[in-house]
Short mmCIF file of C-alpha atoms and ligand atoms in Angstrom, two decimals:
data_model
loop_
_atom_site.label_atom_id
_atom_site.label_comp_id
_atom_site.label_asym_id
_atom_site.label_seq_id
_atom_site.Cartn_x
_atom_site.Cartn_y
_atom_site.Cartn_z
CA MET A 16 104.40 -66.90 -64.83
CA ASN A 17 102.03 -67.47 -61.78
CA PRO A 18 98.34 -67.30 -62.75
CA ARG A 19 96.24 -64.32 -61.75
CA ALA A 20 92.87 -64.05 -60.33
CA VAL A 21 90.21 -61.33 -59.34
CA TYR A 22 89.06 -61.38 -55.84
CA TYR A 23 85.74 -60.08 -54.90
CA GLU A 24 86.55 -58.57 -51.28
CA GLY A 25 83.14 -57.32 -50.14
CA ASN A 26 82.06 -53.87 -49.95
CA HIS A 27 81.81 -53.37 -53.74
CA THR A 28 85.52 -53.96 -53.90
CA PHE A 29 87.41 -56.18 -56.62
CA ARG A 30 91.07 -56.95 -56.47
CA LEU A 31 93.53 -58.42 -58.97
CA GLY A 32 95.94 -60.76 -57.37
CA PRO A 33 98.06 -63.91 -57.70
CA GLY A 34 96.01 -67.05 -58.50
CA GLU A 35 96.59 -70.52 -57.84
CA GLU A 36 96.94 -73.72 -59.74
CA VAL A 37 94.81 -75.85 -57.51
CA ALA A 38 96.29 -79.53 -58.43
CA PRO A 39 93.10 -81.42 -59.16
CA GLY A 40 91.89 -84.10 -56.72
CA PRO A 41 90.37 -87.43 -57.65
CA GLY A 42 87.54 -86.63 -59.96
CA ASP A 43 88.61 -83.45 -60.53
CA VAL A 44 89.89 -81.20 -63.73
CA ARG A 45 92.22 -78.09 -63.75
CA LEU A 46 91.15 -75.78 -66.60
CA ASP A 47 92.95 -72.85 -68.26
CA VAL A 48 90.18 -70.40 -68.59
CA ALA A 49 89.91 -68.64 -71.81
CA PHE A 50 87.00 -66.20 -71.47
CA CYS A 51 84.35 -65.67 -68.72
CA GLY A 52 81.29 -63.43 -69.15
CA VAL A 53 80.03 -60.82 -66.64
CA CYS A 54 76.61 -62.10 -65.46
CA GLY A 55 73.76 -59.99 -63.80
CA THR A 56 74.31 -62.45 -60.89
CA ASP A 57 77.94 -61.21 -60.64
CA VAL A 58 76.69 -57.72 -60.39
CA HIS A 59 74.40 -58.72 -57.63
CA ILE A 60 77.21 -59.97 -55.90
CA ALA A 61 79.29 -56.72 -56.44
CA HIS A 62 76.30 -54.76 -54.95
CA GLY A 63 76.52 -56.81 -51.79
CA ALA A 64 73.21 -58.39 -52.47
CA MET A 65 74.77 -62.02 -52.13
CA ASP A 66 77.24 -61.53 -49.35
CA HIS A 67 75.32 -64.36 -47.36
CA ARG A 68 76.57 -66.80 -49.90
CA VAL A 69 79.96 -65.65 -50.87
CA GLN A 70 82.82 -66.24 -48.49
CA VAL A 71 85.21 -63.09 -49.07
CA PRO A 72 87.77 -62.88 -50.52
CA GLN A 73 86.57 -65.10 -53.29
CA VAL A 74 86.87 -65.43 -57.02
CA ILE A 75 83.54 -65.35 -58.90
CA GLY A 76 82.29 -65.84 -62.28
CA HIS A 77 80.49 -68.85 -63.98
CA GLU A 78 79.91 -68.05 -67.66
CA MET A 79 83.37 -69.58 -69.25
CA SER A 80 85.16 -71.29 -71.83
CA GLY A 81 88.34 -72.81 -71.69
CA THR A 82 90.69 -75.92 -72.03
CA VAL A 83 91.69 -78.84 -69.81
CA ALA A 84 94.88 -78.26 -68.62
CA GLU A 85 95.45 -81.35 -66.22
CA LEU A 86 93.36 -84.12 -65.03
CA GLY A 87 92.89 -85.71 -61.47
CA ASP A 88 92.70 -89.38 -60.58
CA GLY A 89 90.01 -91.42 -62.20
CA VAL A 90 88.89 -88.71 -64.65
CA GLU A 91 87.95 -90.28 -68.00
CA GLY A 92 86.41 -89.30 -71.33
CA PHE A 93 88.58 -85.67 -71.26
CA SER A 94 92.28 -85.05 -72.32
CA VAL A 95 94.50 -82.30 -71.92
CA GLY A 96 94.16 -79.36 -74.24
CA GLU A 97 90.34 -80.37 -75.42
CA ALA A 98 87.94 -77.17 -75.20
CA VAL A 99 85.21 -77.36 -72.60
CA VAL A 100 82.58 -75.44 -70.90
CA VAL A 101 81.63 -75.88 -67.17
CA ARG A 102 77.91 -76.25 -66.10
CA PRO A 103 78.36 -74.78 -62.77
CA LEU A 104 76.10 -76.78 -60.71
CA ASP A 105 77.19 -79.17 -57.92
CA SER A 106 74.23 -81.31 -56.77
CA ARG A 107 76.24 -83.87 -54.62
CA GLY A 108 74.09 -82.86 -51.65
CA GLU A 109 70.99 -84.24 -53.54
CA THR A 110 68.45 -86.09 -51.45
CA SER A 111 65.34 -88.13 -52.36
CA ALA A 112 63.34 -85.10 -51.63
CA ASP A 113 64.60 -83.55 -54.73
CA ARG A 114 62.86 -86.15 -56.89
CA GLY A 115 65.66 -86.49 -59.25
CA PHE A 116 65.74 -82.95 -60.21
CA SER A 117 69.23 -82.29 -59.56
CA HIS A 118 69.41 -78.98 -61.14
CA ILE A 119 67.30 -77.43 -58.47
CA SER A 120 68.04 -79.75 -55.54
CA ARG A 121 67.97 -77.78 -52.32
CA ASN A 122 71.42 -78.23 -51.46
CA LEU A 123 72.49 -77.35 -54.69
CA LYS A 124 76.05 -75.45 -54.80
CA PHE A 125 76.46 -72.97 -57.58
CA LEU A 126 80.17 -72.57 -58.77
CA GLY A 127 81.33 -68.99 -58.80
CA ILE A 128 78.91 -68.21 -55.99
CA ASP A 129 78.90 -70.66 -53.33
CA THR A 130 82.32 -72.00 -54.33
CA PRO A 131 85.33 -70.31 -56.12
CA GLY A 132 84.60 -69.38 -59.92
CA ALA A 133 86.09 -68.55 -63.21
CA PHE A 134 87.44 -65.06 -63.08
CA GLN A 135 90.86 -66.49 -62.89
CA GLN A 136 93.43 -68.13 -65.28
CA SER A 137 93.39 -71.62 -63.67
CA TRP A 138 90.22 -73.12 -62.24
CA THR A 139 89.78 -76.39 -60.86
CA VAL A 140 86.41 -78.15 -60.94
CA PRO A 141 84.66 -81.38 -60.71
CA ALA A 142 84.89 -83.41 -63.89
CA PHE A 143 81.02 -83.98 -63.81
CA THR A 144 80.45 -80.28 -64.51
CA LEU A 145 82.15 -80.48 -67.95
CA HIS A 146 80.85 -80.49 -71.48
CA ARG A 147 83.14 -80.85 -74.42
CA LEU A 148 83.10 -78.48 -77.06
CA PRO A 149 83.34 -79.17 -80.88
CA GLN A 150 86.72 -78.67 -82.40
CA GLY A 151 87.45 -75.30 -83.82
CA ILE A 152 84.70 -73.57 -81.94
CA ASP A 153 85.32 -69.86 -81.06
CA LEU A 154 85.92 -69.74 -77.43
CA GLN A 155 84.55 -66.19 -77.10
CA LEU A 156 81.12 -67.13 -78.26
CA ALA A 157 81.45 -70.48 -76.43
CA ALA A 158 81.59 -68.23 -73.13
CA LEU A 159 77.95 -67.39 -74.12
CA THR A 160 76.87 -71.04 -73.53
CA GLU A 161 75.87 -70.76 -69.83
CA PRO A 162 73.32 -67.92 -70.38
CA LEU A 163 72.27 -69.55 -73.72
CA ALA A 164 71.60 -72.69 -71.86
CA VAL A 165 69.40 -70.70 -69.60
CA ALA A 166 67.28 -69.66 -72.53
CA CYS A 167 67.25 -73.21 -73.95
CA HIS A 168 65.77 -74.25 -70.71
CA ASP A 169 63.27 -71.71 -70.37
CA VAL A 170 62.06 -72.52 -74.20
CA ARG A 171 61.82 -76.19 -73.42
CA ARG A 172 60.04 -75.38 -70.18
CA ALA A 173 57.30 -73.49 -72.15
CA GLY A 174 56.86 -76.59 -74.64
CA LEU A 175 57.20 -73.94 -77.31
CA THR A 176 55.99 -75.37 -80.79
CA ALA A 177 56.68 -73.88 -84.32
CA GLY A 178 54.55 -71.18 -85.15
CA GLU A 179 53.30 -70.29 -81.77
CA THR A 180 53.44 -66.65 -80.70
CA VAL A 181 55.57 -65.34 -77.83
CA ILE A 182 56.02 -62.27 -75.80
CA VAL A 183 59.26 -61.89 -74.14
CA LEU A 184 59.04 -59.41 -71.15
CA GLY A 185 62.50 -58.07 -70.40
CA GLY A 186 65.20 -57.27 -73.26
CA GLY A 187 68.15 -57.95 -71.26
CA PRO A 188 70.60 -60.50 -72.20
CA ILE A 189 68.54 -63.64 -70.96
CA GLY A 190 65.54 -61.92 -72.46
CA LEU A 191 67.42 -61.49 -76.04
CA LEU A 192 68.55 -65.05 -75.86
CA ILE A 193 65.37 -66.58 -75.12
CA SER A 194 64.00 -64.52 -78.04
CA LEU A 195 66.58 -65.73 -80.35
CA VAL A 196 66.20 -69.42 -79.34
CA ALA A 197 62.31 -69.01 -79.62
CA ARG A 198 62.57 -67.39 -83.12
CA HIS A 199 65.07 -70.13 -84.04
CA ASP A 200 62.42 -72.72 -83.23
CA ALA A 201 60.04 -70.74 -85.58
CA ALA A 202 57.87 -68.96 -83.12
CA SER A 203 57.00 -65.35 -83.77
CA VAL A 204 58.63 -63.02 -81.27
CA LEU A 205 57.75 -59.74 -79.52
CA ILE A 206 59.78 -58.14 -76.79
CA GLY A 207 58.56 -55.92 -74.21
CA GLU A 208 61.07 -53.40 -72.74
CA ILE A 209 61.03 -49.91 -71.44
CA ASN A 210 64.75 -48.98 -71.90
CA PRO A 211 65.24 -47.22 -75.32
CA GLU A 212 68.67 -48.50 -75.94
CA ARG A 213 67.57 -52.10 -75.36
CA ILE A 214 64.68 -51.43 -77.56
CA ALA A 215 66.79 -50.13 -80.17
CA PHE A 216 69.35 -52.98 -80.09
CA ALA A 217 66.55 -55.83 -79.97
CA GLN A 218 65.21 -54.07 -82.97
CA SER A 219 68.56 -54.05 -84.62
CA LEU A 220 68.23 -57.99 -84.19
CA GLY A 221 65.06 -57.95 -86.22
CA PHE A 222 62.91 -58.05 -83.17
CA ASP A 223 59.44 -56.18 -82.79
CA ALA A 224 60.24 -54.72 -79.50
CA GLY A 225 58.44 -51.77 -77.38
CA PRO A 226 57.02 -50.56 -74.17
CA ALA A 227 53.55 -52.23 -75.01
CA PRO A 228 53.90 -55.65 -76.78
CA GLU A 229 50.41 -57.21 -77.91
CA VAL A 230 49.61 -60.09 -79.86
CA GLY A 231 45.66 -59.69 -81.21
CA ASP A 232 44.30 -62.93 -79.30
CA GLY A 233 47.00 -62.91 -76.91
CA ALA A 234 50.37 -64.68 -76.79
CA ASP A 235 50.85 -68.62 -76.66
CA VAL A 236 53.69 -68.08 -74.34
CA VAL A 237 54.76 -65.28 -72.16
CA PHE A 238 58.16 -65.20 -70.61
CA GLU A 239 58.43 -62.88 -67.71
CA VAL A 240 62.31 -61.93 -67.29
CA SER A 241 62.13 -58.51 -66.49
CA GLY A 242 61.43 -59.01 -62.55
CA ALA A 243 59.43 -55.69 -62.79
CA PRO A 244 56.20 -55.94 -60.81
CA ALA A 245 54.51 -54.25 -63.79
CA ALA A 246 55.10 -57.12 -65.94
CA ALA A 247 53.82 -59.45 -63.30
CA LEU A 248 50.69 -57.60 -63.43
CA ALA A 249 50.73 -57.42 -67.33
CA MET A 250 51.78 -61.10 -68.19
CA THR A 251 48.35 -62.66 -67.50
CA GLU A 252 46.73 -60.05 -69.70
CA LEU A 253 49.08 -60.54 -72.56
CA ALA A 254 48.62 -64.51 -72.63
CA ALA A 255 46.23 -66.27 -74.89
CA VAL A 256 43.09 -68.55 -73.65
CA ARG A 257 45.00 -71.65 -72.32
CA GLY A 258 48.62 -69.58 -72.65
CA ARG A 259 51.63 -70.69 -70.79
CA ILE A 260 53.51 -68.28 -68.54
CA VAL A 261 57.15 -69.13 -67.79
CA LEU A 262 58.59 -67.31 -64.88
CA VAL A 263 62.16 -66.86 -65.48
CA ALA A 264 62.83 -63.77 -63.42
CA ILE A 265 63.67 -63.51 -59.72
CA TYR A 266 61.12 -61.68 -57.29
CA PRO A 267 62.61 -61.39 -53.99
CA GLU A 268 59.13 -59.59 -52.89
CA PRO A 269 55.95 -61.03 -53.78
CA PRO A 270 54.31 -58.72 -56.55
CA PRO A 271 50.64 -58.40 -57.33
CA VAL A 272 49.52 -60.98 -59.85
CA ARG A 273 45.86 -61.18 -61.46
CA LEU A 274 44.92 -64.52 -60.23
CA PHE A 275 41.65 -63.95 -61.89
CA ASP A 276 43.01 -64.44 -65.36
CA PHE A 277 44.29 -68.05 -64.37
CA PHE A 278 40.73 -68.91 -63.82
CA TRP A 279 39.15 -66.95 -66.69
CA LYS A 280 41.68 -68.21 -69.55
CA GLU A 281 42.72 -71.34 -67.94
CA LEU A 282 46.51 -70.07 -68.06
CA GLU A 283 49.29 -72.07 -66.87
CA LEU A 284 52.30 -70.63 -64.85
CA ARG A 285 55.81 -72.51 -64.90
CA GLY A 286 58.94 -71.69 -63.01
CA ALA A 287 62.24 -72.05 -64.87
CA ARG A 288 65.55 -72.01 -63.19
CA VAL A 289 69.22 -72.77 -64.50
CA TYR A 290 69.51 -75.57 -66.95
CA GLU A 291 69.73 -79.35 -67.05
CA PRO A 292 72.71 -81.05 -69.21
CA GLU A 293 70.49 -81.53 -72.33
CA ASP A 294 70.09 -77.75 -72.31
CA TYR A 295 73.73 -77.23 -72.27
CA GLU A 296 74.15 -79.78 -75.20
CA ARG A 297 71.62 -77.74 -77.15
CA ALA A 298 73.21 -74.42 -76.25
CA ILE A 299 76.70 -75.81 -77.38
CA GLU A 300 75.12 -77.07 -80.78
CA LEU A 301 73.48 -73.72 -81.15
CA VAL A 302 76.77 -71.85 -80.68
CA ALA A 303 78.65 -74.29 -82.93
CA SER A 304 76.11 -74.04 -85.78
CA GLY A 305 76.50 -70.25 -85.96
CA ALA A 306 72.54 -70.21 -86.31
CA LEU A 307 72.28 -67.32 -83.72
CA PRO A 308 74.01 -63.87 -84.22
CA LEU A 309 75.55 -64.41 -80.89
CA GLU A 310 78.71 -62.15 -81.58
CA ARG A 311 76.26 -59.32 -81.68
CA LEU A 312 75.68 -59.66 -78.03
CA ILE A 313 79.35 -59.27 -77.00
CA THR A 314 79.58 -55.74 -76.16
CA LYS A 315 83.28 -55.86 -75.38
CA VAL A 316 86.08 -58.20 -74.36
CA GLU A 317 88.13 -56.88 -71.59
CA PRO A 318 91.55 -58.33 -70.04
CA LEU A 319 91.25 -59.77 -66.53
CA GLU A 320 93.01 -57.11 -64.97
CA ARG A 321 90.66 -54.72 -66.10
CA LEU A 322 87.76 -56.50 -64.23
CA PRO A 323 87.84 -54.53 -61.11
CA ALA A 324 87.35 -51.23 -63.19
CA VAL A 325 84.54 -53.15 -65.23
CA PHE A 326 82.63 -53.66 -62.06
CA GLU A 327 83.02 -50.11 -61.09
CA GLU A 328 81.62 -48.98 -64.63
CA LEU A 329 78.87 -51.42 -64.20
CA ALA A 330 77.78 -50.01 -60.58
CA ARG A 331 77.45 -46.63 -62.49
CA GLY A 332 75.02 -48.24 -64.67
CA THR A 333 76.92 -48.53 -67.90
CA GLN A 334 74.89 -50.06 -70.79
CA GLY A 335 75.47 -52.99 -73.01
CA VAL A 336 74.69 -56.71 -73.32
CA LYS A 337 77.45 -59.01 -72.47
CA ILE A 338 80.92 -58.05 -71.32
CA LEU A 339 83.56 -60.91 -71.72
CA VAL A 340 86.82 -61.12 -69.51
CA ASP A 341 89.91 -62.58 -71.34
CA CYS A 342 91.33 -64.65 -68.47
CA GLY A 343 94.57 -64.96 -70.58
CA ALA A 344 94.83 -68.64 -70.90
ZN1 LIG B 3 74.98 -66.26 -65.55
#
């Protein structure tokens, strides 16, 4: 049977079509994709917000798990049938100006946005993007590795230590994953969120969540994940003296920020973008350990052929945390 793929065709439209088994060139690996999660970024693409980066028709998707199907010349350390995830960053255009920070290098290509992605049965990628999964790992949960690695990176950027207080502004998928990792690291976590369904879900995971989170003397760390200008305004007030604010959200327009608070409380603002290899390794460890209730975050699993309809439903604002697509491999 020929592999299948779902193509973004621009203009909010996706189409199921024939895929391709792209023979792996030197240094590449062809994967059988097991599951691929739908990310907020994919929804942005569906809205047409990233048409300048996506060459239509194009397969998108980057939150995947799968197995090695075929090795290109010169690939070592992996064998056919092994379970893997892809860290979807290609920094081969890195220059000395990037100062060794490959994951945020200026010519970075993001697999599944700038190049074809994983909403297909067969996906060929550079071997350097692969991370091996432990034997027997649940491939549905393993598809959460990519967003969990984002959370691990954000928590690492915060320099979080046990016993600290944390406020996470935004209770969507990334906000929840940051909260789970921070709680696992023995921080006490509050979630700021205004959507009643998201508040109820965060509470069902045991978090204190609501529209007005507050820690008596301020939080040691505030994660701004919501992208709401009101949160950018609140984040400095919510932070304790010498508190750290980690900016995870993407602000296309500059929001008002109380710079005075940075002066008055000696606050620190840290950016956090994607992940580094060690964040992936930690995320894989966390998935494999079963320490986090990740299965609760999977709202539903849909077959690949339903993906065009799933994007239509998401455009109408269907709620939930994470939709996984069974890519059928
Ligand atoms: Zn993602």
